[in-house]
């Protein structure tokens, strides 16, 4: 508990390299749908199944399984003010997390957003 407290307040921020910034920016630019995810995250599972039911074109990056994942998460926070996963981009635009995806779905707007992107 104390160690998570210390990490939250005193951790040295990681440097986000230009390579990571370029990688994330390109993914968002080149893929109509990008889901930054963690493979154990239940919110991510829900978002992936919701979006996969509508399109098989989503690019999914499981950031907990790759060496630059923590840096990617830092950069996502920088550009979207969102640190949690899933972090979803559609058509180059930040959509948000699972609650945002579910809200779009229940408003009947998700399908149209995806169709416009694909
Ligand atoms: N309200 C968020 C909840 C997402 C969430 O809490 N995700 C957890 C993983 S299951 C998270 O990102 N925790 C911080 C982390 O993994 O760094 C949503 O709807 O997407």
Coordinates of C-alpha atoms in Angstrom, one line a residue, residues 37-80:
X37 CA -5.7 -2.8 -24.4
X38 CA -4.3 -5.1 -21.6
X39 CA -5.0 -8.7 -22.2
X40 CA -6.1 -9.3 -18.5
X41 CA -8.4 -6.3 -18.4
X42 CA -12.1 -7.1 -18.2
X43 CA -13.1 -3.6 -19.5
X44 CA -10.8 -4.3 -22.5
X45 CA -12.5 -7.7 -23.1
X46 CA -15.9 -6.0 -23.1
X47 CA -14.7 -3.3 -25.5
X48 CA -13.0 -5.8 -27.8
X49 CA -16.1 -8.0 -28.0
X50 CA -18.4 -5.0 -28.6
X51 CA -16.3 -3.6 -31.4
X52 CA -15.4 -7.0 -32.9
X53 CA -19.2 -7.8 -33.2
X54 CA -19.4 -4.8 -35.6
X55 CA -16.1 -5.0 -37.5
X56 CA -13.1 -7.3 -37.8
X57 CA -10.9 -4.3 -38.7
X58 CA -9.9 -3.2 -35.3
X59 CA -6.2 -3.0 -34.6
X60 CA -5.7 -4.3 -31.0
X61 CA -2.4 -3.6 -29.2
X62 CA -2.0 -5.5 -25.9
X63 CA 0.3 -3.0 -24.2
X64 CA 1.0 -5.2 -21.2
X65 CA 2.7 -7.8 -23.4
X66 CA 5.2 -5.5 -25.2
X67 CA 8.4 -3.9 -23.9
X68 CA 7.4 -0.3 -24.8
X69 CA 3.9 -0.7 -23.4
X70 CA 4.4 1.4 -20.3
X71 CA 5.8 4.2 -22.5
X72 CA 2.9 3.9 -24.8
X73 CA 0.5 4.2 -21.9
X74 CA 2.4 7.4 -20.8
X75 CA 2.1 8.8 -24.3
X76 CA -1.6 8.0 -24.5
X77 CA -2.1 9.9 -21.3
X78 CA -0.2 12.9 -22.8
X79 CA -2.4 13.0 -25.9
X80 CA -5.8 11.8 -24.5

